[in-house]
PDB file of C-alpha atoms and ligand atoms in Angstrom:
ATOM      1  CA  MET C  20     -15.442-140.517 238.029  1.00  0.00           C
ATOM      2  CA  PRO C  21     -15.839-137.090 236.443  1.00  0.00           C
ATOM      3  CA  GLY C  22     -15.352-134.135 238.798  1.00  0.00           C
ATOM      4  CA  ALA C  23     -17.982-131.425 239.263  1.00  0.00           C
ATOM      5  CA  CYS C  24     -16.683-129.264 236.410  1.00  0.00           C
ATOM      6  CA  GLU C  25     -16.356-132.250 234.102  1.00  0.00           C
ATOM      7  CA  ALA C  26     -20.078-132.878 234.483  1.00  0.00           C
ATOM      8  CA  ASP C  27     -20.780-129.716 232.484  1.00  0.00           C
ATOM      9  CA  GLY C  28     -17.941-129.755 229.994  1.00  0.00           C
ATOM     10  CA  ARG C  29     -17.604-129.283 226.251  1.00  0.00           C
ATOM     11  CA  TRP C  30     -16.027-132.464 224.858  1.00  0.00           C
ATOM     12  CA  PHE C  31     -13.683-132.633 221.916  1.00  0.00           C
ATOM     13  CA  ALA C  32     -13.377-136.413 221.627  1.00  0.00           C
ATOM     14  CA  LEU C  33     -11.043-137.692 218.927  1.00  0.00           C
ATOM     15  CA  ARG C  34     -10.736-141.135 217.436  1.00  0.00           C
ATOM     16  CA  GLY C  35      -7.678-140.917 215.239  1.00  0.00           C
ATOM     17  CA  ARG C  36      -8.321-137.663 213.327  1.00  0.00           C
ATOM     18  CA  GLU C  37     -12.108-137.965 213.623  1.00  0.00           C
ATOM     19  CA  LEU C  38     -14.148-135.801 215.962  1.00  0.00           C
ATOM     20  CA  LEU C  39     -17.237-136.981 217.847  1.00  0.00           C
ATOM     21  CA  LEU C  40     -20.443-135.013 217.360  1.00  0.00           C
ATOM     22  CA  GLY C  41     -23.648-135.492 219.349  1.00  0.00           C
ATOM     23  CA  ALA C  42     -27.077-136.411 217.999  1.00  0.00           C
ATOM     24  CA  ASP C  43     -27.700-132.670 217.367  1.00  0.00           C
ATOM     25  CA  GLY C  44     -24.643-132.471 215.092  1.00  0.00           C
ATOM     26  CA  GLU C  45     -22.779-130.284 217.627  1.00  0.00           C
ATOM     27  CA  ILE C  46     -19.741-130.785 219.849  1.00  0.00           C
ATOM     28  CA  PRO C  47     -21.135-132.636 222.905  1.00  0.00           C
ATOM     29  CA  VAL C  48     -21.740-130.657 226.130  1.00  0.00           C
ATOM     30  CA  GLY C  49     -22.660-131.863 229.608  1.00  0.00           C
ATOM     31  CA  PRO C  50     -21.357-135.061 231.176  1.00  0.00           C
ATOM     32  CA  CYS C  51     -18.537-136.814 229.310  1.00  0.00           C
ATOM     33  CA  PRO C  52     -20.152-138.896 226.557  1.00  0.00           C
ATOM     34  CA  VAL C  53     -17.181-141.309 226.260  1.00  0.00           C
ATOM     35  CA  ASP C  54     -14.539-143.017 228.354  1.00  0.00           C
ATOM     36  CA  SER C  55     -12.569-140.046 229.727  1.00  0.00           C
ATOM     37  CA  ARG C  56      -9.460-141.832 230.954  1.00  0.00           C
ATOM     38  CA  SER C  57      -7.257-139.934 228.454  1.00  0.00           C
ATOM     39  CA  LEU C  58      -8.349-136.398 229.155  1.00  0.00           C
ATOM     40  CA  GLN C  59      -6.662-133.043 228.541  1.00  0.00           C
ATOM     41  CA  VAL C  60      -7.913-129.767 230.000  1.00  0.00           C
ATOM     42  CA  LEU C  61      -8.144-127.200 227.162  1.00  0.00           C
ATOM     43  CA  GLY C  62      -9.515-124.105 228.854  1.00  0.00           C
ATOM     44  CA  GLU C  63     -12.849-122.359 229.024  1.00  0.00           C
ATOM     45  CA  LEU C  64     -15.279-121.299 226.320  1.00  0.00           C
ATOM     46  CA  ASP C  65     -18.496-119.373 226.977  1.00  0.00           C
ATOM     47  CA  GLY C  66     -18.280-120.231 230.694  1.00  0.00           C
ATOM     48  CA  ARG C  67     -17.938-123.936 230.053  1.00  0.00           C
ATOM     49  CA  PRO C  68     -14.735-125.963 230.636  1.00  0.00           C
ATOM     50  CA  CYS C  69     -13.458-127.670 227.521  1.00  0.00           C
ATOM     51  CA  TYR C  70     -11.701-131.022 227.377  1.00  0.00           C
ATOM     52  CA  ALA C  71      -9.998-133.120 224.729  1.00  0.00           C
ATOM     53  CA  VAL C  72     -10.281-136.873 224.953  1.00  0.00           C
ATOM     54  CA  ASP C  73      -8.112-139.266 222.954  1.00  0.00           C
ATOM     55  CA  LEU C  74     -10.181-142.358 222.079  1.00  0.00           C
ATOM     56  CA  PRO C  75      -8.818-145.721 220.910  1.00  0.00           C
ATOM     57  CA  GLU C  76      -9.151-146.501 217.222  1.00  0.00           C
ATOM     58  CA  THR C  77     -11.736-149.196 218.136  1.00  0.00           C
ATOM     59  CA  ALA C  78     -14.012-146.820 220.104  1.00  0.00           C
ATOM     60  CA  ALA C  79     -17.646-146.843 219.028  1.00  0.00           C
ATOM     61  CA  ALA C  80     -19.730-143.664 218.930  1.00  0.00           C
ATOM     62  CA  PRO C  81     -22.218-143.381 221.834  1.00  0.00           C
ATOM     63  CA  PRO C  82     -25.925-143.673 220.881  1.00  0.00           C
ATOM     64  CA  GLY C  83     -26.839-140.896 218.422  1.00  0.00           C
ATOM     65  CA  GLY C  84     -23.250-139.749 218.074  1.00  0.00           C
ATOM     66  CA  VAL C  85     -21.215-139.765 214.904  1.00  0.00           C
ATOM     67  CA  PHE C  86     -17.525-139.307 214.069  1.00  0.00           C
ATOM     68  CA  VAL C  87     -16.709-136.728 211.397  1.00  0.00           C
ATOM     69  CA  ASP C  88     -13.665-135.123 209.697  1.00  0.00           C
ATOM     70  CA  PRO C  89     -13.108-131.909 211.776  1.00  0.00           C
ATOM     71  CA  LYS C  90     -12.447-129.999 208.544  1.00  0.00           C
ATOM     72  CA  THR C  91     -16.141-130.312 207.738  1.00  0.00           C
ATOM     73  CA  LEU C  92     -16.854-128.043 210.755  1.00  0.00           C
ATOM     74  CA  LEU C  93     -14.529-125.233 209.786  1.00  0.00           C
ATOM     75  CA  ASP C  94     -17.077-123.126 207.925  1.00  0.00           C
ATOM     76  CA  ARG C  95     -19.831-123.329 210.528  1.00  0.00           C
ATOM     77  CA  LEU C  96     -18.129-123.179 213.949  1.00  0.00           C
ATOM     78  CA  PRO C  97     -17.881-119.713 215.550  1.00  0.00           C
ATOM     79  CA  GLN C  98     -14.281-118.488 215.511  1.00  0.00           C
ATOM     80  CA  ARG C  99     -13.565-119.100 219.200  1.00  0.00           C
ATOM     81  CA  ALA C 100     -15.007-122.614 219.086  1.00  0.00           C
ATOM     82  CA  GLY C 101     -12.907-123.238 215.971  1.00  0.00           C
ATOM     83  CA  GLY C 102      -9.865-122.109 217.933  1.00  0.00           C
ATOM     84  CA  MET C 103     -10.707-124.515 220.737  1.00  0.00           C
ATOM     85  CA  LEU C 104     -11.097-127.309 218.228  1.00  0.00           C
ATOM     86  CA  ALA C 105      -7.682-126.440 216.792  1.00  0.00           C
ATOM     87  CA  ARG C 106      -6.236-126.578 220.308  1.00  0.00           C
ATOM     88  CA  ALA C 107      -7.817-129.988 220.944  1.00  0.00           C
ATOM     89  CA  LEU C 108      -6.501-131.437 217.677  1.00  0.00           C
ATOM     90  CA  GLU C 109      -2.988-130.111 218.235  1.00  0.00           C
ATOM     91  CA  ILE C 110      -2.735-131.169 221.888  1.00  0.00           C
ATOM     92  CA  ILE C 111      -3.997-134.707 221.188  1.00  0.00           C
ATOM     93  CA  GLU C 112      -1.584-135.049 218.275  1.00  0.00           C
ATOM     94  CA  TRP C 113       1.297-133.798 220.440  1.00  0.00           C
ATOM     95  CA  ASP C 114       0.319-136.107 223.316  1.00  0.00           C
ATOM     96  CA  ARG C 115       0.237-139.139 221.016  1.00  0.00           C
ATOM     97  CA  SER C 116       3.600-138.388 219.451  1.00  0.00           C
ATOM     98  CA  HIS C 117       5.529-137.528 222.643  1.00  0.00           C
ATOM     99  CA  ARG C 118       5.026-140.691 224.714  1.00  0.00           C
ATOM    100  CA  PHE C 119       8.816-141.134 224.735  1.00  0.00           C
ATOM    101  CA  CYS C 120      11.555-138.593 225.296  1.00  0.00           C
ATOM    102  CA  GLY C 121      13.172-137.457 222.053  1.00  0.00           C
ATOM    103  CA  ALA C 122      16.487-136.922 223.844  1.00  0.00           C
ATOM    104  CA  CYS C 123      16.986-140.197 225.746  1.00  0.00           C
ATOM    105  CA  GLY C 124      14.115-142.486 224.686  1.00  0.00           C
ATOM    106  CA  ALA C 125      12.666-142.991 228.197  1.00  0.00           C
ATOM    107  CA  PRO C 126       8.870-142.846 228.668  1.00  0.00           C
ATOM    108  CA  THR C 127       7.378-139.427 229.379  1.00  0.00           C
ATOM    109  CA  ALA C 128       4.504-138.605 231.763  1.00  0.00           C
ATOM    110  CA  GLN C 129       1.808-135.979 231.514  1.00  0.00           C
ATOM    111  CA  HIS C 130       2.304-133.064 233.923  1.00  0.00           C
ATOM    112  CA  SER C 131      -0.620-132.707 236.310  1.00  0.00           C
ATOM    113  CA  ALA C 132      -1.166-128.957 235.831  1.00  0.00           C
ATOM    114  CA  ALA C 133       0.498-127.885 232.620  1.00  0.00           C
ATOM    115  CA  ILE C 134       0.224-129.082 229.041  1.00  0.00           C
ATOM    116  CA  MET C 135       3.636-130.643 229.184  1.00  0.00           C
ATOM    117  CA  ARG C 136       5.116-134.152 229.197  1.00  0.00           C
ATOM    118  CA  ALA C 137       8.214-134.681 231.329  1.00  0.00           C
ATOM    119  CA  CYS C 138      10.864-137.342 230.758  1.00  0.00           C
ATOM    120  CA  SER C 139      10.861-140.003 233.498  1.00  0.00           C
ATOM    121  CA  ASN C 140      14.629-140.515 233.352  1.00  0.00           C
ATOM    122  CA  ASP C 141      16.134-138.664 236.373  1.00  0.00           C
ATOM    123  CA  ALA C 142      19.356-138.061 234.452  1.00  0.00           C
ATOM    124  CA  CYS C 143      17.417-136.276 231.679  1.00  0.00           C
ATOM    125  CA  ARG C 144      14.135-134.772 232.973  1.00  0.00           C
ATOM    126  CA  ARG C 145      13.602-132.956 229.700  1.00  0.00           C
ATOM    127  CA  GLU C 146      10.242-131.203 229.377  1.00  0.00           C
ATOM    128  CA  HIS C 147       8.268-131.562 226.154  1.00  0.00           C
ATOM    129  CA  PHE C 148       5.721-128.915 225.164  1.00  0.00           C
ATOM    130  CA  PRO C 149       3.372-128.781 222.129  1.00  0.00           C
ATOM    131  CA  ARG C 150       5.106-127.321 219.098  1.00  0.00           C
ATOM    132  CA  VAL C 151       3.622-125.298 216.312  1.00  0.00           C
ATOM    133  CA  SER C 152       5.096-125.209 212.807  1.00  0.00           C
ATOM    134  CA  PRO C 153       4.873-121.797 211.143  1.00  0.00           C
ATOM    135  CA  VAL C 154       3.705-121.692 207.549  1.00  0.00           C
ATOM    136  CA  VAL C 155       3.656-118.569 205.405  1.00  0.00           C
ATOM    137  CA  ILE C 156       0.711-118.106 203.022  1.00  0.00           C
ATOM    138  CA  VAL C 157       0.984-115.325 200.501  1.00  0.00           C
ATOM    139  CA  SER C 158      -1.230-113.291 198.247  1.00  0.00           C
ATOM    140  CA  VAL C 159       1.076-112.105 195.420  1.00  0.00           C
ATOM    141  CA  GLU C 160      -0.609-109.268 193.510  1.00  0.00           C
ATOM    142  CA  ARG C 161       0.076-107.609 190.157  1.00  0.00           C
ATOM    143  CA  GLY C 162      -2.363-104.741 189.635  1.00  0.00           C
ATOM    144  CA  GLU C 163      -5.797-106.320 189.296  1.00  0.00           C
ATOM    145  CA  GLU C 164      -4.341-109.828 189.200  1.00  0.00           C
ATOM    146  CA  ILE C 165      -3.571-112.295 191.987  1.00  0.00           C
ATOM    147  CA  LEU C 166      -1.194-115.270 191.817  1.00  0.00           C
ATOM    148  CA  LEU C 167      -2.986-118.564 192.488  1.00  0.00           C
ATOM    149  CA  GLY C 168      -1.677-122.062 192.133  1.00  0.00           C
ATOM    150  CA  ARG C 169      -2.633-125.656 192.626  1.00  0.00           C
ATOM    151  CA  SER C 170      -0.857-128.688 194.068  1.00  0.00           C
ATOM    152  CA  PRO C 171      -1.242-132.053 192.384  1.00  0.00           C
ATOM    153  CA  HIS C 172      -3.405-133.257 195.303  1.00  0.00           C
ATOM    154  CA  PHE C 173      -5.980-130.427 195.029  1.00  0.00           C
ATOM    155  CA  PRO C 174      -9.465-131.250 193.729  1.00  0.00           C
ATOM    156  CA  PRO C 175      -9.904-130.529 189.971  1.00  0.00           C
ATOM    157  CA  GLY C 176     -10.210-126.830 189.229  1.00  0.00           C
ATOM    158  CA  PHE C 177      -9.261-125.767 192.792  1.00  0.00           C
ATOM    159  CA  TYR C 178      -6.742-122.931 193.135  1.00  0.00           C
ATOM    160  CA  SER C 179      -5.394-121.111 196.180  1.00  0.00           C
ATOM    161  CA  VAL C 180      -2.726-118.668 197.259  1.00  0.00           C
ATOM    162  CA  LEU C 181       0.725-120.242 197.702  1.00  0.00           C
ATOM    163  CA  ALA C 182       2.063-121.438 201.048  1.00  0.00           C
ATOM    164  CA  GLY C 183       5.041-123.155 202.555  1.00  0.00           C
ATOM    165  CA  PHE C 184       6.760-124.009 205.853  1.00  0.00           C
ATOM    166  CA  VAL C 185       9.187-121.604 207.461  1.00  0.00           C
ATOM    167  CA  ASP C 186      12.658-123.225 207.580  1.00  0.00           C
ATOM    168  CA  ALA C 187      14.792-123.521 210.715  1.00  0.00           C
ATOM    169  CA  GLY C 188      16.659-120.265 211.267  1.00  0.00           C
ATOM    170  CA  GLU C 189      14.550-118.333 208.782  1.00  0.00           C
ATOM    171  CA  SER C 190      12.284-115.330 209.329  1.00  0.00           C
ATOM    172  CA  ALA C 191       8.706-115.423 208.030  1.00  0.00           C
ATOM    173  CA  GLU C 192       9.587-112.731 205.492  1.00  0.00           C
ATOM    174  CA  GLU C 193      12.592-114.701 204.209  1.00  0.00           C
ATOM    175  CA  ALA C 194      10.305-117.721 203.890  1.00  0.00           C
ATOM    176  CA  VAL C 195       7.863-115.679 201.759  1.00  0.00           C
ATOM    177  CA  HIS C 196      10.624-114.714 199.287  1.00  0.00           C
ATOM    178  CA  ARG C 197      12.102-118.242 199.194  1.00  0.00           C
ATOM    179  CA  GLU C 198       8.817-120.139 198.893  1.00  0.00           C
ATOM    180  CA  ILE C 199       7.424-117.957 196.108  1.00  0.00           C
ATOM    181  CA  PHE C 200      10.710-118.191 194.202  1.00  0.00           C
ATOM    182  CA  GLU C 201      11.037-121.970 194.727  1.00  0.00           C
ATOM    183  CA  GLU C 202       7.459-122.674 193.696  1.00  0.00           C
ATOM    184  CA  THR C 203       7.079-120.216 190.792  1.00  0.00           C
ATOM    185  CA  ALA C 204      10.489-118.558 190.094  1.00  0.00           C
ATOM    186  CA  LEU C 205       8.891-115.173 190.750  1.00  0.00           C
ATOM    187  CA  ARG C 206      10.299-112.315 192.813  1.00  0.00           C
ATOM    188  CA  VAL C 207       8.128-110.298 195.204  1.00  0.00           C
ATOM    189  CA  ARG C 208       8.477-107.041 197.122  1.00  0.00           C
ATOM    190  CA  ASP C 209       6.552-104.792 199.537  1.00  0.00           C
ATOM    191  CA  LEU C 210       5.590-107.527 202.004  1.00  0.00           C
ATOM    192  CA  ARG C 211       2.759-106.699 204.402  1.00  0.00           C
ATOM    193  CA  TYR C 212       1.662-108.897 207.295  1.00  0.00           C
ATOM    194  CA  PHE C 213      -2.062-109.643 207.014  1.00  0.00           C
ATOM    195  CA  ALA C 214      -3.317-112.091 209.695  1.00  0.00           C
ATOM    196  CA  SER C 215      -2.621-115.483 211.250  1.00  0.00           C
ATOM    197  CA  GLN C 216      -4.631-118.635 211.850  1.00  0.00           C
ATOM    198  CA  PRO C 217      -3.979-121.874 213.694  1.00  0.00           C
ATOM    199  CA  TRP C 218      -4.181-124.797 211.259  1.00  0.00           C
ATOM    200  CA  PRO C 219      -4.226-128.011 213.289  1.00  0.00           C
ATOM    201  CA  PHE C 220      -3.563-130.439 210.426  1.00  0.00           C
ATOM    202  CA  PRO C 221      -1.507-131.422 212.312  1.00  0.00           C
ATOM    203  CA  HIS C 222       0.081-128.418 214.071  1.00  0.00           C
ATOM    204  CA  SER C 223       0.691-125.393 211.855  1.00  0.00           C
ATOM    205  CA  LEU C 224       0.320-121.685 212.455  1.00  0.00           C
ATOM    206  CA  MET C 225      -0.489-119.967 209.169  1.00  0.00           C
ATOM    207  CA  LEU C 226       1.077-116.482 208.793  1.00  0.00           C
ATOM    208  CA  GLY C 227      -0.681-114.537 206.049  1.00  0.00           C
ATOM    209  CA  TYR C 228       1.214-111.982 203.920  1.00  0.00           C
ATOM    210  CA  GLN C 229       0.392-109.752 200.993  1.00  0.00           C
ATOM    211  CA  ALA C 230       3.140-109.019 198.491  1.00  0.00           C
ATOM    212  CA  ALA C 231       3.559-107.249 195.185  1.00  0.00           C
ATOM    213  CA  TYR C 232       4.953-108.941 192.071  1.00  0.00           C
ATOM    214  CA  ALA C 233       8.489-107.743 191.476  1.00  0.00           C
ATOM    215  CA  GLY C 234       9.616-109.745 188.416  1.00  0.00           C
ATOM    216  CA  GLY C 235      10.151-113.030 186.678  1.00  0.00           C
ATOM    217  CA  GLU C 236       8.149-115.473 184.559  1.00  0.00           C
ATOM    218  CA  ILE C 237       6.202-118.294 186.187  1.00  0.00           C
ATOM    219  CA  VAL C 238       8.027-121.645 186.237  1.00  0.00           C
ATOM    220  CA  CYS C 239       6.196-124.196 188.405  1.00  0.00           C
ATOM    221  CA  ALA C 240       8.229-126.392 190.771  1.00  0.00           C
ATOM    222  CA  PRO C 241       7.866-129.939 189.416  1.00  0.00           C
ATOM    223  CA  GLY C 242       5.882-132.249 191.697  1.00  0.00           C
ATOM    224  CA  GLU C 243       4.927-129.398 194.018  1.00  0.00           C
ATOM    225  CA  ILE C 244       2.947-126.935 191.903  1.00  0.00           C
ATOM    226  CA  GLU C 245       0.922-128.342 189.044  1.00  0.00           C
ATOM    227  CA  ASP C 246      -0.172-124.980 187.708  1.00  0.00           C
ATOM    228  CA  ALA C 247       0.134-121.329 188.777  1.00  0.00           C
ATOM    229  CA  ALA C 248      -1.075-118.188 187.082  1.00  0.00           C
ATOM    230  CA  PHE C 249      -2.103-114.588 187.650  1.00  0.00           C
ATOM    231  CA  PHE C 250      -5.895-114.434 187.697  1.00  0.00           C
ATOM    232  CA  HIS C 251      -7.770-111.186 187.015  1.00  0.00           C
ATOM    233  CA  VAL C 252     -10.069-110.094 189.864  1.00  0.00           C
ATOM    234  CA  ASP C 253     -13.068-110.601 187.516  1.00  0.00           C
ATOM    235  CA  ARG C 254     -11.970-114.053 186.360  1.00  0.00           C
ATOM    236  CA  LEU C 255     -11.080-115.981 189.522  1.00  0.00           C
ATOM    237  CA  PRO C 256     -11.395-119.781 189.662  1.00  0.00           C
ATOM    238  CA  THR C 257     -14.833-121.016 190.721  1.00  0.00           C
ATOM    239  CA  SER C 258     -13.386-123.671 193.084  1.00  0.00           C
ATOM    240  CA  PHE C 259     -11.684-121.947 196.001  1.00  0.00           C
ATOM    241  CA  PRO C 260     -10.771-122.315 199.709  1.00  0.00           C
ATOM    242  CA  LEU C 261     -13.339-122.599 202.525  1.00  0.00           C
ATOM    243  CA  LYS C 262     -14.645-119.362 204.025  1.00  0.00           C
ATOM    244  CA  ALA C 263     -13.070-120.111 207.412  1.00  0.00           C
ATOM    245  CA  THR C 264      -9.514-120.275 205.979  1.00  0.00           C
ATOM    246  CA  LEU C 265      -6.823-117.582 205.849  1.00  0.00           C
ATOM    247  CA  SER C 266      -6.398-118.297 202.128  1.00  0.00           C
ATOM    248  CA  HIS C 267     -10.043-117.331 201.586  1.00  0.00           C
ATOM    249  CA  TRP C 268      -9.580-114.123 203.628  1.00  0.00           C
ATOM    250  CA  LEU C 269      -6.521-113.161 201.561  1.00  0.00           C
ATOM    251  CA  ILE C 270      -8.388-113.590 198.252  1.00  0.00           C
ATOM    252  CA  ARG C 271     -11.461-111.801 199.610  1.00  0.00           C
ATOM    253  CA  ASP C 272      -9.324-108.877 200.823  1.00  0.00           C
ATOM    254  CA  PHE C 273      -7.636-108.599 197.404  1.00  0.00           C
ATOM    255  CA  CYS C 274     -11.107-108.458 195.792  1.00  0.00           C
ATOM    256  CA  ARG C 275     -12.387-105.936 198.343  1.00  0.00           C
ATOM    257  CA  ARG C 276      -9.479-103.566 197.629  1.00  0.00           C
ATOM    258  CA  HIS C 277     -10.429-103.689 193.953  1.00  0.00           C
ATOM    259  CA  GLY C 278     -14.076-102.953 194.745  1.00  0.00           C
ATOM    260  CA  ARG C 279     -15.352-106.449 194.093  1.00  0.00           C
ATOM    261  CA  VAL C 280     -17.529-108.671 196.308  1.00  0.00           C
ATOM    262  CA  TRP C 281     -16.141-112.165 196.528  1.00  0.00           C
ATOM    263  CA  PRO C 282     -17.170-114.888 196.382  1.00  0.00           C
ATOM    264  CA  PRO C 283     -19.973-113.704 194.069  1.00  0.00           C
ATOM    265  CA  ALA C 284     -23.503-114.496 195.231  1.00  0.00           C
ATOM    266  CA  GLY C 285     -25.140-117.686 193.916  1.00  0.00           C
TER     267      GLY C 285
HETATM  268 ZN1  LIG R  24      14.762-137.928 228.443  1.00  0.00          ZN
END
């Protein structure tokens, strides 16, 4: 039975990587619309408690409800609701992938108060917390030009700023230099931190940097970067990242500093 606070919750119910929306196309509020046996407390948003529920792959949507790809919500959710959605996605993914202790293989159990799973083996008792994987994403600029590239899996014509995971034992700044060199053979300098963004696909934290071109000719990493080039601020690709993404903010900030409004109207 739901408790008093659960009767007026905001429900991030996931079936696999799909999110349940209500008949109004919004994240359901009020009493739990689904079987809430696998429930995680996320925190509070606009005075309403938020919960994540992990649904079995066979779960059917309640009447009027529909399951959608959460990425389709990115551009229309307010920032704080987007943050709560990211939290729900990451915690469910962590919960699903930490049912057994990585140290000894014994089953783990959800802690009653914290977002933590504890090993059930008395000789181990290791505690497992959600992990985030830092990714650097970089706007490399050369005067009125910005370096954009595309991966083989991008839609046709789509370009973005370059990104890559931070390695173990590496600083974010070292990762910027290494990733740009590995992907394009270019050198950069004058790194400036820009902003960060949780990216729950499945559990990244994007760290945005701006950097200046320092030298080299573009050589794309085979299999990783299909094409990369410096684009003039007036001739940017017409297929670009969603407005709610850090890559979009980096390109928009580059344009703003050169007195351009981007993306152009229409
Ligand atoms: Zn263990």
